[in-house]
Amino acid sequence: MPSIAARWVVSMSLGLLMGVEVMAASPAPVVAPPPPVAEAPKAAVTSSVLVKVADGRFLAPDIARIVNRGELVVAMRSVDSPPFFYTKNGELVGLEVDLAKAIAKELKVTVRFDRSAPSFNEVVDVIVRQEADLGISKLSRTLARAQAISFSDPYLRLNHAFILNRVKFASLARDRSLPTVIRGFTGSIGVIAKSSFADYAVKNFPTAEIREFPSWQDVLSAVEKGQVVAAYRDEFEVKSILKSDPTMSLNLRTVTFRDLEDTLGIAVGIQDTTLLAFVNQFLAEGSVKLTIDKVLKAVDH
């Protein structure tokens, strides 16, 4: 038989083993599950987002502003530019005037033209200051302007063009080919001050001498007199000069740049995102698409 001491050791060993077994068999502490995360309520389209107008409709704030006012304010340059906008028998008419009126009709409001801006860039400034809803004024879509306003999709695409003084150009060319002389143009170019073509000239003809004039008539006068070699603008303005007076082709010639395009768009304030979308949709659904041929034909009417 084992001694008392041996039995005590065995007993202690069993006790320790039983203690381990009891501890192992003890249930794990119950941990309460985390409380469910409440879902954020879905945003409802209510008057906190849209604005209720007099006829009960809920409209985006920029559209409601125009509807509640009852008129669409359109910025347009003060200097006439037929056939886009010009005064005839005391009434403002033209292709872009018709465009503005058609947009206002879709909004079921009247249209008022703000013609306070003497230059194209100043038409953009009117939109920046939020003094007009839209700028429709033969505005070229340029990177410089797009930093301050939004532009609609183009409603007319025009190529760039030169009117050249034949004598001055012949002196500059000196038997070199036309493409060679034009692409590396080192002569003088006349442009309208504060216009898109003033910017285009610097970018596209970096070795030329750029001279700015107050108006297109001043530019044309300068090229006729040989004060500049070339006048630079879109193909409509260039072609319409010789179309109106074919005898000018004796002293002047035109060059159209097929790889340089001027796109015209409607200016919209950067805050008026829904109005911009509306204008783009209007242009997409428009039944009449402007082309250079249609614009030239409108000059005869």
PDB file of C-alpha atoms in Angstrom:
ATOM      1  CA  MET A   1       0.000   0.000   0.000  1.00  0.00           C
ATOM      2  CA  PRO A   2       1.260   3.487  -0.691  1.00  0.00           C
ATOM      3  CA  SER A   3       2.374   5.527   2.218  1.00  0.00           C
ATOM      4  CA  ILE A   4       0.346   8.382   3.608  1.00  0.00           C
ATOM      5  CA  ALA A   5       2.703  10.837   1.947  1.00  0.00           C
ATOM      6  CA  ALA A   6       2.322   9.117  -1.411  1.00  0.00           C
ATOM      7  CA  ARG A   7      -1.465   9.069  -1.056  1.00  0.00           C
ATOM      8  CA  TRP A   8      -1.385  12.824  -0.238  1.00  0.00           C
ATOM      9  CA  VAL A   9       0.642  13.570  -3.361  1.00  0.00           C
ATOM     10  CA  VAL A  10      -1.739  11.554  -5.520  1.00  0.00           C
ATOM     11  CA  SER A  11      -4.706  13.258  -3.900  1.00  0.00           C
ATOM     12  CA  MET A  12      -3.242  16.717  -4.545  1.00  0.00           C
ATOM     13  CA  SER A  13      -2.470  15.777  -8.129  1.00  0.00           C
ATOM     14  CA  LEU A  14      -6.032  14.626  -8.728  1.00  0.00           C
ATOM     15  CA  GLY A  15      -7.319  17.752  -7.098  1.00  0.00           C
ATOM     16  CA  LEU A  16      -5.212  19.911  -9.433  1.00  0.00           C
ATOM     17  CA  LEU A  17      -6.360  17.934 -12.450  1.00  0.00           C
ATOM     18  CA  MET A  18      -9.961  18.241 -11.376  1.00  0.00           C
ATOM     19  CA  GLY A  19      -9.465  21.962 -10.876  1.00  0.00           C
ATOM     20  CA  VAL A  20      -8.139  22.288 -14.413  1.00  0.00           C
ATOM     21  CA  GLU A  21     -11.059  20.297 -15.743  1.00  0.00           C
ATOM     22  CA  VAL A  22     -13.545  22.439 -13.851  1.00  0.00           C
ATOM     23  CA  MET A  23     -11.945  25.605 -15.131  1.00  0.00           C
ATOM     24  CA  ALA A  24     -11.922  24.322 -18.692  1.00  0.00           C
ATOM     25  CA  ALA A  25     -15.557  23.333 -18.427  1.00  0.00           C
ATOM     26  CA  SER A  26     -16.652  26.757 -17.124  1.00  0.00           C
ATOM     27  CA  PRO A  27     -18.835  28.589 -19.669  1.00  0.00           C
ATOM     28  CA  ALA A  28     -17.271  31.572 -21.527  1.00  0.00           C
ATOM     29  CA  PRO A  29     -18.493  34.961 -20.395  1.00  0.00           C
ATOM     30  CA  VAL A  30     -21.447  36.215 -22.415  1.00  0.00           C
ATOM     31  CA  VAL A  31     -20.546  39.342 -24.430  1.00  0.00           C
ATOM     32  CA  ALA A  32     -23.474  41.509 -25.422  1.00  0.00           C
ATOM     33  CA  PRO A  33     -23.669  42.137 -29.237  1.00  0.00           C
ATOM     34  CA  PRO A  34     -23.050  45.722 -30.361  1.00  0.00           C
ATOM     35  CA  PRO A  35     -26.193  47.782 -30.804  1.00  0.00           C
ATOM     36  CA  PRO A  36     -27.416  47.929 -34.395  1.00  0.00           C
ATOM     37  CA  VAL A  37     -26.244  50.976 -36.350  1.00  0.00           C
ATOM     38  CA  ALA A  38     -29.203  53.118 -37.266  1.00  0.00           C
ATOM     39  CA  GLU A  39     -29.480  53.759 -41.039  1.00  0.00           C
ATOM     40  CA  ALA A  40     -29.351  57.375 -42.095  1.00  0.00           C
ATOM     41  CA  PRO A  41     -32.738  58.527 -43.314  1.00  0.00           C
ATOM     42  CA  LYS A  42     -32.944  58.787 -47.083  1.00  0.00           C
ATOM     43  CA  ALA A  43     -33.026  62.351 -48.341  1.00  0.00           C
ATOM     44  CA  ALA A  44     -36.444  63.241 -49.572  1.00  0.00           C
ATOM     45  CA  VAL A  45     -36.963  65.584 -52.473  1.00  0.00           C
ATOM     46  CA  THR A  46     -38.879  68.302 -50.743  1.00  0.00           C
ATOM     47  CA  SER A  47     -39.119  72.051 -50.779  1.00  0.00           C
ATOM     48  CA  SER A  48     -35.819  72.132 -48.844  1.00  0.00           C
ATOM     49  CA  VAL A  49     -34.133  71.070 -52.089  1.00  0.00           C
ATOM     50  CA  LEU A  50     -36.530  72.414 -54.680  1.00  0.00           C
ATOM     51  CA  VAL A  51     -38.471  75.656 -54.741  1.00  0.00           C
ATOM     52  CA  LYS A  52     -42.224  75.844 -55.100  1.00  0.00           C
ATOM     53  CA  VAL A  53     -43.329  78.358 -57.734  1.00  0.00           C
ATOM     54  CA  ALA A  54     -46.681  80.091 -58.168  1.00  0.00           C
ATOM     55  CA  ASP A  55     -48.263  77.356 -60.298  1.00  0.00           C
ATOM     56  CA  GLY A  56     -47.480  74.699 -57.659  1.00  0.00           C
ATOM     57  CA  ARG A  57     -44.475  73.102 -59.362  1.00  0.00           C
ATOM     58  CA  PHE A  58     -41.280  72.327 -57.473  1.00  0.00           C
ATOM     59  CA  LEU A  59     -38.261  73.490 -59.484  1.00  0.00           C
ATOM     60  CA  ALA A  60     -34.515  73.705 -59.003  1.00  0.00           C
ATOM     61  CA  PRO A  61     -33.554  77.027 -57.407  1.00  0.00           C
ATOM     62  CA  ASP A  62     -31.842  78.429 -60.519  1.00  0.00           C
ATOM     63  CA  ILE A  63     -34.863  77.633 -62.700  1.00  0.00           C
ATOM     64  CA  ALA A  64     -37.332  78.835 -60.052  1.00  0.00           C
ATOM     65  CA  ARG A  65     -35.495  82.147 -59.873  1.00  0.00           C
ATOM     66  CA  ILE A  66     -36.246  82.793 -63.535  1.00  0.00           C
ATOM     67  CA  VAL A  67     -39.818  81.510 -63.387  1.00  0.00           C
ATOM     68  CA  ASN A  68     -40.682  83.566 -60.292  1.00  0.00           C
ATOM     69  CA  ARG A  69     -39.154  86.646 -61.889  1.00  0.00           C
ATOM     70  CA  GLY A  70     -41.198  86.031 -65.020  1.00  0.00           C
ATOM     71  CA  GLU A  71     -38.335  86.793 -67.413  1.00  0.00           C
ATOM     72  CA  LEU A  72     -35.081  85.351 -68.672  1.00  0.00           C
ATOM     73  CA  VAL A  73     -32.254  87.903 -68.644  1.00  0.00           C
ATOM     74  CA  VAL A  74     -29.791  87.397 -71.507  1.00  0.00           C
ATOM     75  CA  ALA A  75     -26.477  89.260 -71.788  1.00  0.00           C
ATOM     76  CA  MET A  76     -25.664  90.315 -75.351  1.00  0.00           C
ATOM     77  CA  ARG A  77     -22.901  92.571 -76.662  1.00  0.00           C
ATOM     78  CA  SER A  78     -23.836  96.202 -77.298  1.00  0.00           C
ATOM     79  CA  VAL A  79     -22.221  96.187 -80.751  1.00  0.00           C
ATOM     80  CA  ASP A  80     -24.461  94.608 -83.425  1.00  0.00           C
ATOM     81  CA  SER A  81     -23.184  91.431 -85.100  1.00  0.00           C
ATOM     82  CA  PRO A  82     -25.556  90.471 -87.929  1.00  0.00           C
ATOM     83  CA  PRO A  83     -27.036  87.977 -88.563  1.00  0.00           C
ATOM     84  CA  PHE A  84     -26.546  86.824 -84.947  1.00  0.00           C
ATOM     85  CA  PHE A  85     -27.969  89.925 -83.238  1.00  0.00           C
ATOM     86  CA  TYR A  86     -28.648  93.395 -84.622  1.00  0.00           C
ATOM     87  CA  THR A  87     -31.217  96.166 -84.584  1.00  0.00           C
ATOM     88  CA  LYS A  88     -33.594  96.367 -87.523  1.00  0.00           C
ATOM     89  CA  ASN A  89     -36.388  98.961 -87.671  1.00  0.00           C
ATOM     90  CA  GLY A  90     -35.886  99.624 -83.981  1.00  0.00           C
ATOM     91  CA  GLU A  91     -36.214  95.934 -83.030  1.00  0.00           C
ATOM     92  CA  LEU A  92     -33.521  93.515 -81.894  1.00  0.00           C
ATOM     93  CA  VAL A  93     -33.461  90.561 -84.290  1.00  0.00           C
ATOM     94  CA  GLY A  94     -31.100  87.788 -85.389  1.00  0.00           C
ATOM     95  CA  LEU A  95     -30.296  84.099 -85.091  1.00  0.00           C
ATOM     96  CA  GLU A  96     -29.176  84.327 -81.465  1.00  0.00           C
ATOM     97  CA  VAL A  97     -32.096  86.586 -80.554  1.00  0.00           C
ATOM     98  CA  ASP A  98     -34.402  83.853 -81.852  1.00  0.00           C
ATOM     99  CA  LEU A  99     -32.436  81.284 -79.849  1.00  0.00           C
ATOM    100  CA  ALA A 100     -32.852  83.282 -76.633  1.00  0.00           C
ATOM    101  CA  LYS A 101     -36.572  83.756 -77.236  1.00  0.00           C
ATOM    102  CA  ALA A 102     -37.035  80.031 -77.852  1.00  0.00           C
ATOM    103  CA  ILE A 103     -35.343  79.154 -74.535  1.00  0.00           C
ATOM    104  CA  ALA A 104     -37.529  81.685 -72.712  1.00  0.00           C
ATOM    105  CA  LYS A 105     -40.615  80.192 -74.342  1.00  0.00           C
ATOM    106  CA  GLU A 106     -39.715  76.734 -73.013  1.00  0.00           C
ATOM    107  CA  LEU A 107     -39.442  78.268 -69.550  1.00  0.00           C
ATOM    108  CA  LYS A 108     -42.786  80.036 -70.098  1.00  0.00           C
ATOM    109  CA  VAL A 109     -41.315  83.472 -69.377  1.00  0.00           C
ATOM    110  CA  THR A 110     -40.470  86.578 -71.380  1.00  0.00           C
ATOM    111  CA  VAL A 111     -36.925  87.558 -72.336  1.00  0.00           C
ATOM    112  CA  ARG A 112     -35.004  90.735 -71.555  1.00  0.00           C
ATOM    113  CA  PHE A 113     -31.680  91.537 -73.202  1.00  0.00           C
ATOM    114  CA  ASP A 114     -28.896  93.188 -71.228  1.00  0.00           C
ATOM    115  CA  ARG A 115     -26.700  94.934 -73.813  1.00  0.00           C
ATOM    116  CA  SER A 116     -24.481  96.845 -71.426  1.00  0.00           C
ATOM    117  CA  ALA A 117     -21.277  94.977 -72.363  1.00  0.00           C
ATOM    118  CA  PRO A 118     -19.229  96.582 -75.163  1.00  0.00           C
ATOM    119  CA  SER A 119     -16.905  93.572 -75.624  1.00  0.00           C
ATOM    120  CA  PHE A 120     -17.252  89.794 -75.748  1.00  0.00           C
ATOM    121  CA  ASN A 121     -15.209  89.324 -72.570  1.00  0.00           C
ATOM    122  CA  GLU A 122     -17.412  91.854 -70.780  1.00  0.00           C
ATOM    123  CA  VAL A 123     -20.466  89.769 -71.666  1.00  0.00           C
ATOM    124  CA  VAL A 124     -18.779  86.993 -69.684  1.00  0.00           C
ATOM    125  CA  ASP A 125     -18.221  89.455 -66.827  1.00  0.00           C
ATOM    126  CA  VAL A 126     -21.974  90.165 -66.693  1.00  0.00           C
ATOM    127  CA  ILE A 127     -22.584  86.443 -66.131  1.00  0.00           C
ATOM    128  CA  VAL A 128     -19.837  86.258 -63.492  1.00  0.00           C
ATOM    129  CA  ARG A 129     -21.515  89.101 -61.586  1.00  0.00           C
ATOM    130  CA  GLN A 130     -24.850  87.246 -61.839  1.00  0.00           C
ATOM    131  CA  GLU A 131     -26.512  90.212 -63.549  1.00  0.00           C
ATOM    132  CA  ALA A 132     -27.904  87.958 -66.296  1.00  0.00           C
ATOM    133  CA  ASP A 133     -29.006  84.331 -66.462  1.00  0.00           C
ATOM    134  CA  LEU A 134     -27.417  83.514 -69.826  1.00  0.00           C
ATOM    135  CA  GLY A 135     -24.866  85.012 -72.187  1.00  0.00           C
ATOM    136  CA  ILE A 136     -25.796  84.516 -75.841  1.00  0.00           C
ATOM    137  CA  SER A 137     -23.527  86.726 -77.900  1.00  0.00           C
ATOM    138  CA  LYS A 138     -21.463  84.769 -80.453  1.00  0.00           C
ATOM    139  CA  LEU A 139     -19.238  83.714 -77.548  1.00  0.00           C
ATOM    140  CA  SER A 140     -16.328  81.430 -78.298  1.00  0.00           C
ATOM    141  CA  ARG A 141     -15.793  78.638 -75.789  1.00  0.00           C
ATOM    142  CA  THR A 142     -12.251  79.256 -74.545  1.00  0.00           C
ATOM    143  CA  LEU A 143     -10.187  77.831 -71.702  1.00  0.00           C
ATOM    144  CA  ALA A 144      -9.713  81.296 -70.201  1.00  0.00           C
ATOM    145  CA  ARG A 145     -13.456  81.966 -70.040  1.00  0.00           C
ATOM    146  CA  ALA A 146     -14.259  78.448 -68.821  1.00  0.00           C
ATOM    147  CA  GLN A 147     -12.360  79.199 -65.600  1.00  0.00           C
ATOM    148  CA  ALA A 148     -15.027  81.705 -64.546  1.00  0.00           C
ATOM    149  CA  ILE A 149     -18.262  80.478 -66.165  1.00  0.00           C
ATOM    150  CA  SER A 150     -19.813  77.326 -67.576  1.00  0.00           C
ATOM    151  CA  PHE A 151     -20.433  76.881 -71.288  1.00  0.00           C
ATOM    152  CA  SER A 152     -23.231  74.946 -72.937  1.00  0.00           C
ATOM    153  CA  ASP A 153     -22.564  72.407 -75.652  1.00  0.00           C
ATOM    154  CA  PRO A 154     -21.673  74.123 -78.959  1.00  0.00           C
ATOM    155  CA  TYR A 155     -24.568  75.354 -81.087  1.00  0.00           C
ATOM    156  CA  LEU A 156     -22.300  76.390 -83.978  1.00  0.00           C
ATOM    157  CA  ARG A 157     -18.845  75.301 -85.106  1.00  0.00           C
ATOM    158  CA  LEU A 158     -16.702  77.609 -87.226  1.00  0.00           C
ATOM    159  CA  ASN A 159     -13.178  77.250 -88.537  1.00  0.00           C
ATOM    160  CA  HIS A 160     -10.564  79.941 -87.984  1.00  0.00           C
ATOM    161  CA  ALA A 161      -9.620  82.101 -90.969  1.00  0.00           C
ATOM    162  CA  PHE A 162      -7.344  84.879 -92.204  1.00  0.00           C
ATOM    163  CA  ILE A 163      -8.019  87.792 -94.513  1.00  0.00           C
ATOM    164  CA  LEU A 164      -4.675  88.615 -96.124  1.00  0.00           C
ATOM    165  CA  ASN A 165      -3.499  91.770 -97.804  1.00  0.00           C
ATOM    166  CA  ARG A 166      -2.231  90.345-101.109  1.00  0.00           C
ATOM    167  CA  VAL A 167       0.661  92.779-101.576  1.00  0.00           C
ATOM    168  CA  LYS A 168       1.871  92.593 -97.985  1.00  0.00           C
ATOM    169  CA  PHE A 169       1.580  88.812 -97.936  1.00  0.00           C
ATOM    170  CA  ALA A 170       3.507  88.425-101.206  1.00  0.00           C
ATOM    171  CA  SER A 171       6.305  90.515 -99.725  1.00  0.00           C
ATOM    172  CA  LEU A 172       6.327  88.330 -96.617  1.00  0.00           C
ATOM    173  CA  ALA A 173       6.163  85.009 -98.496  1.00  0.00           C
ATOM    174  CA  ARG A 174       9.010  85.597-100.982  1.00  0.00           C
ATOM    175  CA  ASP A 175       8.184  82.570-103.116  1.00  0.00           C
ATOM    176  CA  ARG A 176       7.672  80.241-100.146  1.00  0.00           C
ATOM    177  CA  SER A 177       4.572  78.031-100.201  1.00  0.00           C
ATOM    178  CA  LEU A 178       1.385  79.258 -98.552  1.00  0.00           C
ATOM    179  CA  PRO A 179       1.290  76.520 -95.854  1.00  0.00           C
ATOM    180  CA  THR A 180       4.923  77.204 -94.927  1.00  0.00           C
ATOM    181  CA  VAL A 181       4.354  80.922 -94.523  1.00  0.00           C
ATOM    182  CA  ILE A 182       1.066  80.562 -92.634  1.00  0.00           C
ATOM    183  CA  ARG A 183       2.226  77.930 -90.141  1.00  0.00           C
ATOM    184  CA  GLY A 184       5.336  79.875 -89.231  1.00  0.00           C
ATOM    185  CA  PHE A 185       3.674  83.250 -89.607  1.00  0.00           C
ATOM    186  CA  THR A 186       5.987  86.114 -88.693  1.00  0.00           C
ATOM    187  CA  GLY A 187       3.920  88.986 -90.061  1.00  0.00           C
ATOM    188  CA  SER A 188       1.452  91.232 -88.264  1.00  0.00           C
ATOM    189  CA  ILE A 189      -2.045  90.018 -87.335  1.00  0.00           C
ATOM    190  CA  GLY A 190      -4.976  92.283 -86.515  1.00  0.00           C
ATOM    191  CA  VAL A 191      -7.592  91.142 -83.985  1.00  0.00           C
ATOM    192  CA  ILE A 192     -10.439  92.644 -81.975  1.00  0.00           C
ATOM    193  CA  ALA A 193      -9.301  93.678 -78.519  1.00  0.00           C
ATOM    194  CA  LYS A 194     -10.680  91.604 -75.617  1.00  0.00           C
ATOM    195  CA  SER A 195     -11.935  88.893 -77.961  1.00  0.00           C
ATOM    196  CA  SER A 196     -11.327  85.150 -78.162  1.00  0.00           C
ATOM    197  CA  PHE A 197      -9.239  85.644 -81.292  1.00  0.00           C
ATOM    198  CA  ALA A 198      -6.876  87.935 -79.419  1.00  0.00           C
ATOM    199  CA  ASP A 199      -6.125  84.898 -77.232  1.00  0.00           C
ATOM    200  CA  TYR A 200      -6.125  82.467 -80.170  1.00  0.00           C
ATOM    201  CA  ALA A 201      -3.596  84.619 -82.047  1.00  0.00           C
ATOM    202  CA  VAL A 202      -1.074  84.520 -79.206  1.00  0.00           C
ATOM    203  CA  LYS A 203      -1.495  80.757 -78.835  1.00  0.00           C
ATOM    204  CA  ASN A 204      -1.578  79.716 -82.513  1.00  0.00           C
ATOM    205  CA  PHE A 205       0.899  82.217 -83.983  1.00  0.00           C
ATOM    206  CA  PRO A 206       3.566  82.770 -81.322  1.00  0.00           C
ATOM    207  CA  THR A 207       6.091  84.311 -83.733  1.00  0.00           C
ATOM    208  CA  ALA A 208       3.653  86.857 -85.197  1.00  0.00           C
ATOM    209  CA  GLU A 209       3.154  90.484 -84.206  1.00  0.00           C
ATOM    210  CA  ILE A 210      -0.331  90.722 -82.671  1.00  0.00           C
ATOM    211  CA  ARG A 211      -2.083  94.083 -82.919  1.00  0.00           C
ATOM    212  CA  GLU A 212      -5.420  94.712 -81.196  1.00  0.00           C
ATOM    213  CA  PHE A 213      -8.082  97.090 -82.519  1.00  0.00           C
ATOM    214  CA  PRO A 214     -11.309  98.396 -80.940  1.00  0.00           C
ATOM    215  CA  SER A 215     -13.636  96.843 -83.550  1.00  0.00           C
ATOM    216  CA  TRP A 216     -13.776  94.458 -86.498  1.00  0.00           C
ATOM    217  CA  GLN A 217     -14.184  97.395 -88.862  1.00  0.00           C
ATOM    218  CA  ASP A 218     -10.931  98.821 -87.531  1.00  0.00           C
ATOM    219  CA  VAL A 219      -9.222  95.468 -88.127  1.00  0.00           C
ATOM    220  CA  LEU A 220     -10.523  95.312 -91.712  1.00  0.00           C
ATOM    221  CA  SER A 221      -9.464  98.869 -92.375  1.00  0.00           C
ATOM    222  CA  ALA A 222      -5.959  98.068 -91.141  1.00  0.00           C
ATOM    223  CA  VAL A 223      -5.580  95.033 -93.399  1.00  0.00           C
ATOM    224  CA  GLU A 224      -6.936  96.916 -96.427  1.00  0.00           C
ATOM    225  CA  LYS A 225      -4.434  99.728 -95.885  1.00  0.00           C
ATOM    226  CA  GLY A 226      -1.592  97.287 -95.361  1.00  0.00           C
ATOM    227  CA  GLN A 227      -1.081  98.302 -91.724  1.00  0.00           C
ATOM    228  CA  VAL A 228      -1.269  94.582 -90.877  1.00  0.00           C
ATOM    229  CA  VAL A 229      -0.687  91.588 -93.131  1.00  0.00           C
ATOM    230  CA  ALA A 230      -3.640  89.561 -91.862  1.00  0.00           C
ATOM    231  CA  ALA A 231      -6.971  89.944 -90.089  1.00  0.00           C
ATOM    232  CA  TYR A 232      -7.837  86.959 -87.878  1.00  0.00           C
ATOM    233  CA  ARG A 233     -11.353  85.783 -87.023  1.00  0.00           C
ATOM    234  CA  ASP A 234     -13.810  82.952 -87.689  1.00  0.00           C
ATOM    235  CA  GLU A 235     -14.635  81.818 -91.222  1.00  0.00           C
ATOM    236  CA  PHE A 236     -18.110  83.365 -91.172  1.00  0.00           C
ATOM    237  CA  GLU A 237     -16.832  86.883 -90.541  1.00  0.00           C
ATOM    238  CA  VAL A 238     -14.046  86.431 -93.090  1.00  0.00           C
ATOM    239  CA  LYS A 239     -16.198  84.934 -95.845  1.00  0.00           C
ATOM    240  CA  SER A 240     -19.021  87.396 -95.327  1.00  0.00           C
ATOM    241  CA  ILE A 241     -16.655  90.305 -96.120  1.00  0.00           C
ATOM    242  CA  LEU A 242     -15.945  89.096 -99.643  1.00  0.00           C
ATOM    243  CA  LYS A 243     -19.537  87.921-100.015  1.00  0.00           C
ATOM    244  CA  SER A 244     -20.824  91.433 -99.326  1.00  0.00           C
ATOM    245  CA  ASP A 245     -18.268  93.062-101.651  1.00  0.00           C
ATOM    246  CA  PRO A 246     -16.664  90.686-104.208  1.00  0.00           C
ATOM    247  CA  THR A 247     -14.425  93.475-105.567  1.00  0.00           C
ATOM    248  CA  MET A 248     -12.414  93.321-102.348  1.00  0.00           C
ATOM    249  CA  SER A 249     -10.940  90.031-103.584  1.00  0.00           C
ATOM    250  CA  LEU A 250      -8.721  92.096-105.886  1.00  0.00           C
ATOM    251  CA  ASN A 251      -6.729  93.300-102.892  1.00  0.00           C
ATOM    252  CA  LEU A 252      -7.544  90.654-100.270  1.00  0.00           C
ATOM    253  CA  ARG A 253      -7.533  86.853-100.099  1.00  0.00           C
ATOM    254  CA  THR A 254      -8.812  84.424 -97.492  1.00  0.00           C
ATOM    255  CA  VAL A 255      -7.312  81.373 -95.847  1.00  0.00           C
ATOM    256  CA  THR A 256      -9.406  78.915 -93.805  1.00  0.00           C
ATOM    257  CA  PHE A 257      -7.780  76.713 -91.146  1.00  0.00           C
ATOM    258  CA  ARG A 258      -9.517  73.348 -91.246  1.00  0.00           C
ATOM    259  CA  ASP A 259      -7.690  72.142 -88.144  1.00  0.00           C
ATOM    260  CA  LEU A 260      -8.541  75.158 -85.967  1.00  0.00           C
ATOM    261  CA  GLU A 261     -12.135  75.322 -84.757  1.00  0.00           C
ATOM    262  CA  ASP A 262     -14.095  78.023 -82.973  1.00  0.00           C
ATOM    263  CA  THR A 263     -17.099  76.634 -81.074  1.00  0.00           C
ATOM    264  CA  LEU A 264     -19.871  78.975 -79.968  1.00  0.00           C
ATOM    265  CA  GLY A 265     -21.698  78.256 -76.713  1.00  0.00           C
ATOM    266  CA  ILE A 266     -24.145  79.799 -74.268  1.00  0.00           C
ATOM    267  CA  ALA A 267     -22.571  81.211 -71.095  1.00  0.00           C
ATOM    268  CA  VAL A 268     -24.092  80.111 -67.770  1.00  0.00           C
ATOM    269  CA  GLY A 269     -23.084  81.004 -64.213  1.00  0.00           C
ATOM    270  CA  ILE A 270     -21.062  78.278 -62.492  1.00  0.00           C
ATOM    271  CA  GLN A 271     -23.675  78.119 -59.711  1.00  0.00           C
ATOM    272  CA  ASP A 272     -26.563  77.412 -62.142  1.00  0.00           C
ATOM    273  CA  THR A 273     -26.011  73.698 -62.767  1.00  0.00           C
ATOM    274  CA  THR A 274     -29.639  72.816 -63.490  1.00  0.00           C
ATOM    275  CA  LEU A 275     -30.020  75.761 -65.874  1.00  0.00           C
ATOM    276  CA  LEU A 276     -26.927  74.536 -67.740  1.00  0.00           C
ATOM    277  CA  ALA A 277     -28.414  71.037 -68.014  1.00  0.00           C
ATOM    278  CA  PHE A 278     -31.703  72.542 -69.234  1.00  0.00           C
ATOM    279  CA  VAL A 279     -29.953  74.597 -71.930  1.00  0.00           C
ATOM    280  CA  ASN A 280     -27.957  71.579 -73.117  1.00  0.00           C
ATOM    281  CA  GLN A 281     -31.122  69.508 -73.342  1.00  0.00           C
ATOM    282  CA  PHE A 282     -32.825  72.329 -75.242  1.00  0.00           C
ATOM    283  CA  LEU A 283     -29.970  72.425 -77.760  1.00  0.00           C
ATOM    284  CA  ALA A 284     -30.004  68.638 -78.104  1.00  0.00           C
ATOM    285  CA  GLU A 285     -33.722  68.628 -78.900  1.00  0.00           C
ATOM    286  CA  GLY A 286     -33.573  71.694 -81.161  1.00  0.00           C
ATOM    287  CA  SER A 287     -34.994  71.098 -84.613  1.00  0.00           C
ATOM    288  CA  VAL A 288     -32.782  73.757 -86.234  1.00  0.00           C
ATOM    289  CA  LYS A 289     -29.019  73.194 -86.281  1.00  0.00           C
ATOM    290  CA  LEU A 290     -26.857  76.141 -87.274  1.00  0.00           C
ATOM    291  CA  THR A 291     -24.121  75.655 -89.880  1.00  0.00           C
ATOM    292  CA  ILE A 292     -21.784  78.074 -91.642  1.00  0.00           C
ATOM    293  CA  ASP A 293     -23.897  77.810 -94.815  1.00  0.00           C
ATOM    294  CA  LYS A 294     -27.120  78.635 -92.953  1.00  0.00           C
ATOM    295  CA  VAL A 295     -25.491  81.583 -91.229  1.00  0.00           C
ATOM    296  CA  LEU A 296     -24.100  82.943 -94.512  1.00  0.00           C
ATOM    297  CA  LYS A 297     -27.506  82.547 -96.125  1.00  0.00           C
ATOM    298  CA  ALA A 298     -29.067  84.522 -93.250  1.00  0.00           C
ATOM    299  CA  VAL A 299     -26.884  87.501 -94.208  1.00  0.00           C
ATOM    300  CA  ASP A 300     -28.980  87.956 -97.344  1.00  0.00           C
ATOM    301  CA  HIS A 301     -32.216  88.347 -95.373  1.00  0.00           C
TER     302      HIS A 301
END
